[in-house]
Amino acid sequence: MATTPANSRGTWNTKLGFILAAAGSAVGLGNIWRFPTVMAENGGAAFLFIYALLVFVIGYPVMVAELSIGRKTRKNPVGAFKALSSNKIFTLAGFWCVICGVAILSFYVVIAGWTISYFFEQIFYYFGMFSLAEWVSNIDNGWLNVGVALLFMGITISVILGGISQGIEKAVRTLMPMLVVIIVILIVYVMFQPGAGAGLREYLVPDFSAINMDLILAAMGQAFFSLSLGMGALITYGSYLNRKENIPEAAAYVTGFDVGIAFLAGMLIMPTIYMAQAEGLVIYDDAGSLVAGPALIFQVLPELFHEMGGIIGLIFGGTFFLLLTIAALTSSISLLEVPTSYIIDEHNVSRKKAAILVGGVISLISVFIAFDTSLIDDIDFIFSVIGLPLGGFIICIFLAYIWKTENAKLELEQGFKNLDNHWFWPVWKVFIKFICPALIALILGTTIYGIF
Ligand code: TRP
C-alpha cells in the first residue's frame, strides 16, 4: 500500500520487516552518539555494566508491555490509553508521550544534521578543500545547523509519507546490516592503532567505585532512549504488528540487537577517544570531566578518518557518516510516527497532512536548538532522562493495574501458544507489576528528591 488513508492502518509485511523496523528505531544516534558520550562522562565500564543490567531488568519487560498495548488497541499512545480506560489521567499520560517524542525529535534532527555535515566534510577534506571542510564541520554555525537539520527532517517526512510497509520497512531492510559490517571493520582497524589499548581497558574493566546515583540515572535514561521506550514509539509500532507474531521473541531480538550495536559502538568510540587524545586533541578538562559534550564523537571520529588518510579514509569516513545518517533516519521516523499517528487517528487527518504539520512544528523548535546547541543537554535531561522513564512507569502501572496482566496475556498468547507453561509468563508478570515500576520510581524519586 503506497499511502495509508485515515483510519485504515497499514501493517508490517513480514516478521523480519517488523523486527528490522523496531531495531532500526532502537539503533540510531542513541547507540553511536549518545551511548559513548554518556559512558565517557560516567566512568566507562561501570556505566556499561549498569546500563546492560537496566536494559534487561527494566527495558525488555517494558518493551513487551508497549508492543502488547499497541497491538491490542491498534492505536497511537493517546488512543491506546483511551481505548483501554476512561480515566483521564491516562489520556494525559498519552499526551506526555507525544510531547516527549516532539521534544526529543527536535534535538535529534540537529545532531542527525551534523552526520550529514560530516559526510561532506570527509569528501571536501579528501579533495583538499580544507576551508570548505572546516566550514561545513563548524557545528557552531547556526544557519548551517538549520540547513542540515531541515534537510534531515525533509527526508524523515518523505519516508513517513510512504506509509508503513513501503516507506519504513523497505528503508530499513538493506541499511541495518550494512551498518553492522562497517562498524566491525572500523573496530578491527582501530585495535591496531597506538593508544587504542588504554581506551579498550577503560571500556571493559569496570571501576565499581564509580557507581553512584547520577550514573544509575544516566544509565536508566540511556536504556530507555536507546530502546526507544517510554513514549509509545513501540505502542505505535506494535499497532502495525500482525497478531500471529510472538511479541516476547521479537522484543528479545530487538533488545539484543540494540545492545549489541551499542556495545560495538563503544568498542569503536572509546579506543578512538584515547587515540585522538594521544594525538593531542583535548577531550577531558583538568577536573577530569568531558569537555566535548554532545559534539564528542564529531570531534574524535573525523580525526580517526583523517588519520587513516587517503582514499581509505574517505571510503570509511564517508560510508560511516552516511550510515550514521541512515541509522538516525530509521530512528527519527519512529519518533515522528508517534505524533503523526496521533493526529491521524484522533483527529481524522490524512497521513500526508499530519506528517507535514507535525514535521513543520518540530522543525520550528529545532531552529532554536540549531542556534543554541547548549539547549540539547537540558532538553535531553528533561525529556529523555526524566521523561522516558516516567512514561515507562506509567505504562507499567497502566498495563498491570488498569488493563491487567491477564488481559495482556490473552494478547500475548495469540502469537505465543504455550505462554502459560513458559517461564516467561510468571517472570514478566512480576517484573511489570512490581520490579520495573518500583525500580523506576526509586531511581527517579531519589533524583527528584536530590534536585529539591
Ligand atoms: N532509540 C533511538 C536511538 O537510539 C532514538 C529514538 C527513536 C527514540 N525513537 C525513540 C528515543 C523513542 C526515545 C523514544 O537513537
PDB file of N, CA and C in Angstrom, residues 52-117:
ATOM      1  N   ALA A  52      23.664  -2.247  30.945  1.00  0.00           N
ATOM      2  CA  ALA A  52      23.253  -3.559  30.443  1.00  0.00           C
ATOM      3  C   ALA A  52      22.249  -4.199  31.409  1.00  0.00           C
ATOM      4  N   LEU A  53      22.511  -4.045  32.708  1.00  0.00           N
ATOM      5  CA  LEU A  53      21.614  -4.602  33.707  1.00  0.00           C
ATOM      6  C   LEU A  53      20.212  -3.999  33.578  1.00  0.00           C
ATOM      7  N   LEU A  54      20.150  -2.664  33.461  1.00  0.00           N
ATOM      8  CA  LEU A  54      18.857  -1.993  33.398  1.00  0.00           C
ATOM      9  C   LEU A  54      18.123  -2.302  32.097  1.00  0.00           C
ATOM     10  N   VAL A  55      18.872  -2.525  31.020  1.00  0.00           N
ATOM     11  CA  VAL A  55      18.230  -2.893  29.752  1.00  0.00           C
ATOM     12  C   VAL A  55      17.425  -4.175  29.942  1.00  0.00           C
ATOM     13  N   PHE A  56      18.013  -5.151  30.635  1.00  0.00           N
ATOM     14  CA  PHE A  56      17.305  -6.425  30.768  1.00  0.00           C
ATOM     15  C   PHE A  56      16.265  -6.407  31.879  1.00  0.00           C
ATOM     16  N   VAL A  57      16.545  -5.691  32.956  1.00  0.00           N
ATOM     17  CA  VAL A  57      15.623  -5.703  34.085  1.00  0.00           C
ATOM     18  C   VAL A  57      14.421  -4.778  33.850  1.00  0.00           C
ATOM     19  N   ILE A  58      14.662  -3.622  33.229  1.00  0.00           N
ATOM     20  CA  ILE A  58      13.560  -2.677  33.000  1.00  0.00           C
ATOM     21  C   ILE A  58      13.188  -2.592  31.515  1.00  0.00           C
ATOM     22  N   GLY A  59      14.188  -2.421  30.663  1.00  0.00           N
ATOM     23  CA  GLY A  59      13.914  -2.145  29.256  1.00  0.00           C
ATOM     24  C   GLY A  59      13.129  -3.238  28.554  1.00  0.00           C
ATOM     25  N   TYR A  60      13.631  -4.454  28.637  1.00  0.00           N
ATOM     26  CA  TYR A  60      12.972  -5.546  27.913  1.00  0.00           C
ATOM     27  C   TYR A  60      11.519  -5.772  28.364  1.00  0.00           C
ATOM     28  N   PRO A  61      11.247  -5.849  29.668  1.00  0.00           N
ATOM     29  CA  PRO A  61       9.838  -6.019  30.060  1.00  0.00           C
ATOM     30  C   PRO A  61       8.943  -4.868  29.594  1.00  0.00           C
ATOM     31  N   VAL A  62       9.448  -3.640  29.653  1.00  0.00           N
ATOM     32  CA  VAL A  62       8.626  -2.508  29.214  1.00  0.00           C
ATOM     33  C   VAL A  62       8.396  -2.570  27.699  1.00  0.00           C
ATOM     34  N   MET A  63       9.387  -3.066  26.972  1.00  0.00           N
ATOM     35  CA  MET A  63       9.201  -3.180  25.527  1.00  0.00           C
ATOM     36  C   MET A  63       8.059  -4.149  25.201  1.00  0.00           C
ATOM     37  N   VAL A  64       8.026  -5.279  25.909  1.00  0.00           N
ATOM     38  CA  VAL A  64       6.937  -6.241  25.702  1.00  0.00           C
ATOM     39  C   VAL A  64       5.599  -5.588  26.049  1.00  0.00           C
ATOM     40  N   ALA A  65       5.602  -4.776  27.110  1.00  0.00           N
ATOM     41  CA  ALA A  65       4.365  -4.104  27.511  1.00  0.00           C
ATOM     42  C   ALA A  65       3.886  -3.142  26.420  1.00  0.00           C
ATOM     43  N   GLU A  66       4.805  -2.316  25.915  1.00  0.00           N
ATOM     44  CA  GLU A  66       4.405  -1.351  24.885  1.00  0.00           C
ATOM     45  C   GLU A  66       3.859  -2.055  23.644  1.00  0.00           C
ATOM     46  N   LEU A  67       4.568  -3.087  23.204  1.00  0.00           N
ATOM     47  CA  LEU A  67       4.133  -3.770  21.985  1.00  0.00           C
ATOM     48  C   LEU A  67       2.770  -4.410  22.172  1.00  0.00           C
ATOM     49  N   SER A  68       2.518  -4.977  23.364  1.00  0.00           N
ATOM     50  CA  SER A  68       1.218  -5.644  23.511  1.00  0.00           C
ATOM     51  C   SER A  68       0.088  -4.628  23.626  1.00  0.00           C
ATOM     52  N   ILE A  69       0.327  -3.503  24.286  1.00  0.00           N
ATOM     53  CA  ILE A  69      -0.720  -2.467  24.333  1.00  0.00           C
ATOM     54  C   ILE A  69      -1.017  -1.971  22.906  1.00  0.00           C
ATOM     55  N   GLY A  70       0.056  -1.768  22.137  1.00  0.00           N
ATOM     56  CA  GLY A  70      -0.126  -1.258  20.777  1.00  0.00           C
ATOM     57  C   GLY A  70      -0.876  -2.233  19.900  1.00  0.00           C
ATOM     58  N   ARG A  71      -0.507  -3.507  19.978  1.00  0.00           N
ATOM     59  CA  ARG A  71      -1.145  -4.466  19.094  1.00  0.00           C
ATOM     60  C   ARG A  71      -2.592  -4.712  19.496  1.00  0.00           C
ATOM     61  N   LYS A  72      -2.846  -4.690  20.808  1.00  0.00           N
ATOM     62  CA  LYS A  72      -4.221  -4.873  21.277  1.00  0.00           C
ATOM     63  C   LYS A  72      -5.128  -3.756  20.756  1.00  0.00           C
ATOM     64  N   THR A  73      -4.673  -2.509  20.916  1.00  0.00           N
ATOM     65  CA  THR A  73      -5.571  -1.389  20.624  1.00  0.00           C
ATOM     66  C   THR A  73      -5.470  -0.908  19.181  1.00  0.00           C
ATOM     67  N   ARG A  74      -4.360  -1.245  18.504  1.00  0.00           N
ATOM     68  CA  ARG A  74      -4.115  -0.737  17.156  1.00  0.00           C
ATOM     69  C   ARG A  74      -4.209   0.785  17.119  1.00  0.00           C
ATOM     70  N   LYS A  75      -3.596   1.424  18.094  1.00  0.00           N
ATOM     71  CA  LYS A  75      -3.693   2.876  18.193  1.00  0.00           C
ATOM     72  C   LYS A  75      -2.357   3.509  18.573  1.00  0.00           C
ATOM     73  N   ASN A  76      -2.298   4.825  18.452  1.00  0.00           N
ATOM     74  CA  ASN A  76      -1.210   5.649  18.965  1.00  0.00           C
ATOM     75  C   ASN A  76      -1.318   5.667  20.499  1.00  0.00           C
ATOM     76  N   PRO A  77      -0.310   6.175  21.225  1.00  0.00           N
ATOM     77  CA  PRO A  77      -0.391   6.119  22.688  1.00  0.00           C
ATOM     78  C   PRO A  77      -1.622   6.791  23.297  1.00  0.00           C
ATOM     79  N   VAL A  78      -2.001   7.959  22.798  1.00  0.00           N
ATOM     80  CA  VAL A  78      -3.183   8.617  23.372  1.00  0.00           C
ATOM     81  C   VAL A  78      -4.413   7.748  23.144  1.00  0.00           C
ATOM     82  N   GLY A  79      -4.591   7.306  21.907  1.00  0.00           N
ATOM     83  CA  GLY A  79      -5.746   6.478  21.572  1.00  0.00           C
ATOM     84  C   GLY A  79      -5.716   5.152  22.314  1.00  0.00           C
ATOM     85  N   ALA A  80      -4.530   4.597  22.497  1.00  0.00           N
ATOM     86  CA  ALA A  80      -4.416   3.299  23.159  1.00  0.00           C
ATOM     87  C   ALA A  80      -4.859   3.388  24.613  1.00  0.00           C
ATOM     88  N   PHE A  81      -4.387   4.413  25.314  1.00  0.00           N
ATOM     89  CA  PHE A  81      -4.794   4.574  26.712  1.00  0.00           C
ATOM     90  C   PHE A  81      -6.308   4.810  26.796  1.00  0.00           C
ATOM     91  N   LYS A  82      -6.820   5.622  25.872  1.00  0.00           N
ATOM     92  CA  LYS A  82      -8.259   5.908  25.856  1.00  0.00           C
ATOM     93  C   LYS A  82      -9.072   4.641  25.603  1.00  0.00           C
ATOM     94  N   ALA A  83      -8.551   3.784  24.719  1.00  0.00           N
ATOM     95  CA  ALA A  83      -9.302   2.598  24.330  1.00  0.00           C
ATOM     96  C   ALA A  83      -9.440   1.619  25.499  1.00  0.00           C
ATOM     97  N   LEU A  84      -8.461   1.617  26.404  1.00  0.00           N
ATOM     98  CA  LEU A  84      -8.478   0.614  27.464  1.00  0.00           C
ATOM     99  C   LEU A  84      -8.928   1.163  28.815  1.00  0.00           C
ATOM    100  N   SER A  85      -9.068   2.481  28.894  1.00  0.00           N
ATOM    101  CA  SER A  85      -9.510   3.047  30.171  1.00  0.00           C
ATOM    102  C   SER A  85     -10.135   4.409  29.929  1.00  0.00           C
ATOM    103  N   SER A  86     -11.163   4.729  30.695  1.00  0.00           N
ATOM    104  CA  SER A  86     -11.795   6.034  30.505  1.00  0.00           C
ATOM    105  C   SER A  86     -11.172   7.059  31.446  1.00  0.00           C
ATOM    106  N   ASN A  87     -10.218   6.614  32.254  1.00  0.00           N
ATOM    107  CA  ASN A  87      -9.578   7.514  33.202  1.00  0.00           C
ATOM    108  C   ASN A  87      -8.757   8.584  32.478  1.00  0.00           C
ATOM    109  N   LYS A  88      -9.118   9.861  32.731  1.00  0.00           N
ATOM    110  CA  LYS A  88      -8.488  10.969  32.007  1.00  0.00           C
ATOM    111  C   LYS A  88      -6.982  11.094  32.287  1.00  0.00           C
ATOM    112  N   ILE A  89      -6.578  10.613  33.452  1.00  0.00           N
ATOM    113  CA  ILE A  89      -5.147  10.706  33.788  1.00  0.00           C
ATOM    114  C   ILE A  89      -4.306  10.001  32.728  1.00  0.00           C
ATOM    115  N   PHE A  90      -4.812   8.898  32.215  1.00  0.00           N
ATOM    116  CA  PHE A  90      -4.019   8.156  31.244  1.00  0.00           C
ATOM    117  C   PHE A  90      -4.081   8.806  29.860  1.00  0.00           C
ATOM    118  N   THR A  91      -5.169   9.524  29.594  1.00  0.00           N
ATOM    119  CA  THR A  91      -5.176  10.300  28.349  1.00  0.00           C
ATOM    120  C   THR A  91      -4.071  11.355  28.422  1.00  0.00           C
ATOM    121  N   LEU A  92      -3.969  11.995  29.588  1.00  0.00           N
ATOM    122  CA  LEU A  92      -2.890  12.969  29.786  1.00  0.00           C
ATOM    123  C   LEU A  92      -1.532  12.318  29.622  1.00  0.00           C
ATOM    124  N   ALA A  93      -1.397  11.113  30.166  1.00  0.00           N
ATOM    125  CA  ALA A  93      -0.128  10.398  30.044  1.00  0.00           C
ATOM    126  C   ALA A  93       0.194  10.155  28.570  1.00  0.00           C
ATOM    127  N   GLY A  94      -0.835   9.862  27.803  1.00  0.00           N
ATOM    128  CA  GLY A  94      -0.630   9.676  26.365  1.00  0.00           C
ATOM    129  C   GLY A  94      -0.095  10.946  25.721  1.00  0.00           C
ATOM    130  N   PHE A  95      -0.625  12.080  26.163  1.00  0.00           N
ATOM    131  CA  PHE A  95      -0.130  13.356  25.648  1.00  0.00           C
ATOM    132  C   PHE A  95       1.330  13.571  26.037  1.00  0.00           C
ATOM    133  N   TRP A  96       1.641  13.179  27.260  1.00  0.00           N
ATOM    134  CA  TRP A  96       3.027  13.312  27.718  1.00  0.00           C
ATOM    135  C   TRP A  96       3.962  12.538  26.770  1.00  0.00           C
ATOM    136  N   CYS A  97       3.520  11.351  26.364  1.00  0.00           N
ATOM    137  CA  CYS A  97       4.306  10.555  25.416  1.00  0.00           C
ATOM    138  C   CYS A  97       4.535  11.337  24.127  1.00  0.00           C
ATOM    139  N   VAL A  98       3.456  11.912  23.602  1.00  0.00           N
ATOM    140  CA  VAL A  98       3.560  12.648  22.344  1.00  0.00           C
ATOM    141  C   VAL A  98       4.510  13.841  22.511  1.00  0.00           C
ATOM    142  N   ILE A  99       4.400  14.533  23.652  1.00  0.00           N
ATOM    143  CA  ILE A  99       5.260  15.697  23.898  1.00  0.00           C
ATOM    144  C   ILE A  99       6.732  15.280  23.976  1.00  0.00           C
ATOM    145  N   CYS A 100       7.004  14.184  24.677  1.00  0.00           N
ATOM    146  CA  CYS A 100       8.398  13.705  24.755  1.00  0.00           C
ATOM    147  C   CYS A 100       8.940  13.421  23.354  1.00  0.00           C
ATOM    148  N   GLY A 101       8.109  12.801  22.535  1.00  0.00           N
ATOM    149  CA  GLY A 101       8.552  12.493  21.178  1.00  0.00           C
ATOM    150  C   GLY A 101       8.891  13.744  20.390  1.00  0.00           C
ATOM    151  N   VAL A 102       8.026  14.747  20.512  1.00  0.00           N
ATOM    152  CA  VAL A 102       8.247  16.013  19.805  1.00  0.00           C
ATOM    153  C   VAL A 102       9.552  16.656  20.295  1.00  0.00           C
ATOM    154  N   ALA A 103       9.736  16.687  21.612  1.00  0.00           N
ATOM    155  CA  ALA A 103      10.927  17.338  22.177  1.00  0.00           C
ATOM    156  C   ALA A 103      12.206  16.603  21.773  1.00  0.00           C
ATOM    157  N   ILE A 104      12.180  15.276  21.874  1.00  0.00           N
ATOM    158  CA  ILE A 104      13.392  14.508  21.544  1.00  0.00           C
ATOM    159  C   ILE A 104      13.714  14.668  20.059  1.00  0.00           C
ATOM    160  N   LEU A 105      12.691  14.596  19.227  1.00  0.00           N
ATOM    161  CA  LEU A 105      12.965  14.716  17.786  1.00  0.00           C
ATOM    162  C   LEU A 105      13.530  16.092  17.442  1.00  0.00           C
ATOM    163  N   SER A 106      13.126  17.117  18.200  1.00  0.00           N
ATOM    164  CA  SER A 106      13.571  18.465  17.848  1.00  0.00           C
ATOM    165  C   SER A 106      15.076  18.630  18.052  1.00  0.00           C
ATOM    166  N   PHE A 107      15.691  17.910  18.986  1.00  0.00           N
ATOM    167  CA  PHE A 107      17.163  17.994  19.026  1.00  0.00           C
ATOM    168  C   PHE A 107      17.808  16.869  18.220  1.00  0.00           C
ATOM    169  N   TYR A 108      17.066  15.775  18.075  1.00  0.00           N
ATOM    170  CA  TYR A 108      17.605  14.641  17.314  1.00  0.00           C
ATOM    171  C   TYR A 108      17.937  15.058  15.883  1.00  0.00           C
ATOM    172  N   VAL A 109      17.072  15.871  15.283  1.00  0.00           N
ATOM    173  CA  VAL A 109      17.322  16.271  13.888  1.00  0.00           C
ATOM    174  C   VAL A 109      18.561  17.163  13.766  1.00  0.00           C
ATOM    175  N   VAL A 110      18.861  17.913  14.835  1.00  0.00           N
ATOM    176  CA  VAL A 110      20.052  18.776  14.777  1.00  0.00           C
ATOM    177  C   VAL A 110      21.321  17.913  14.760  1.00  0.00           C
ATOM    178  N   ILE A 111      21.361  16.916  15.649  1.00  0.00           N
ATOM    179  CA  ILE A 111      22.534  16.025  15.679  1.00  0.00           C
ATOM    180  C   ILE A 111      22.615  15.216  14.387  1.00  0.00           C
ATOM    181  N   ALA A 112      21.448  14.745  13.929  1.00  0.00           N
ATOM    182  CA  ALA A 112      21.441  13.989  12.672  1.00  0.00           C
ATOM    183  C   ALA A 112      21.934  14.870  11.533  1.00  0.00           C
ATOM    184  N   GLY A 113      21.612  16.161  11.607  1.00  0.00           N
ATOM    185  CA  GLY A 113      22.109  17.096  10.607  1.00  0.00           C
ATOM    186  C   GLY A 113      23.637  17.117  10.598  1.00  0.00           C
ATOM    187  N   TRP A 114      24.234  17.032  11.772  1.00  0.00           N
ATOM    188  CA  TRP A 114      25.703  17.008  11.848  1.00  0.00           C
ATOM    189  C   TRP A 114      26.283  15.797  11.118  1.00  0.00           C
ATOM    190  N   THR A 115      25.553  14.676  11.157  1.00  0.00           N
ATOM    191  CA  THR A 115      26.080  13.497  10.450  1.00  0.00           C
ATOM    192  C   THR A 115      26.133  13.788   8.941  1.00  0.00           C
ATOM    193  N   ILE A 116      25.175  14.584   8.470  1.00  0.00           N
ATOM    194  CA  ILE A 116      25.208  14.974   7.050  1.00  0.00           C
ATOM    195  C   ILE A 116      26.389  15.914   6.800  1.00  0.00           C
ATOM    196  N   SER A 117      26.547  16.914   7.695  1.00  0.00           N
ATOM    197  CA  SER A 117      27.665  17.853   7.549  1.00  0.00           C
ATOM    198  C   SER A 117      28.993  17.115   7.476  1.00  0.00           C
TER     199      SER A 117
END
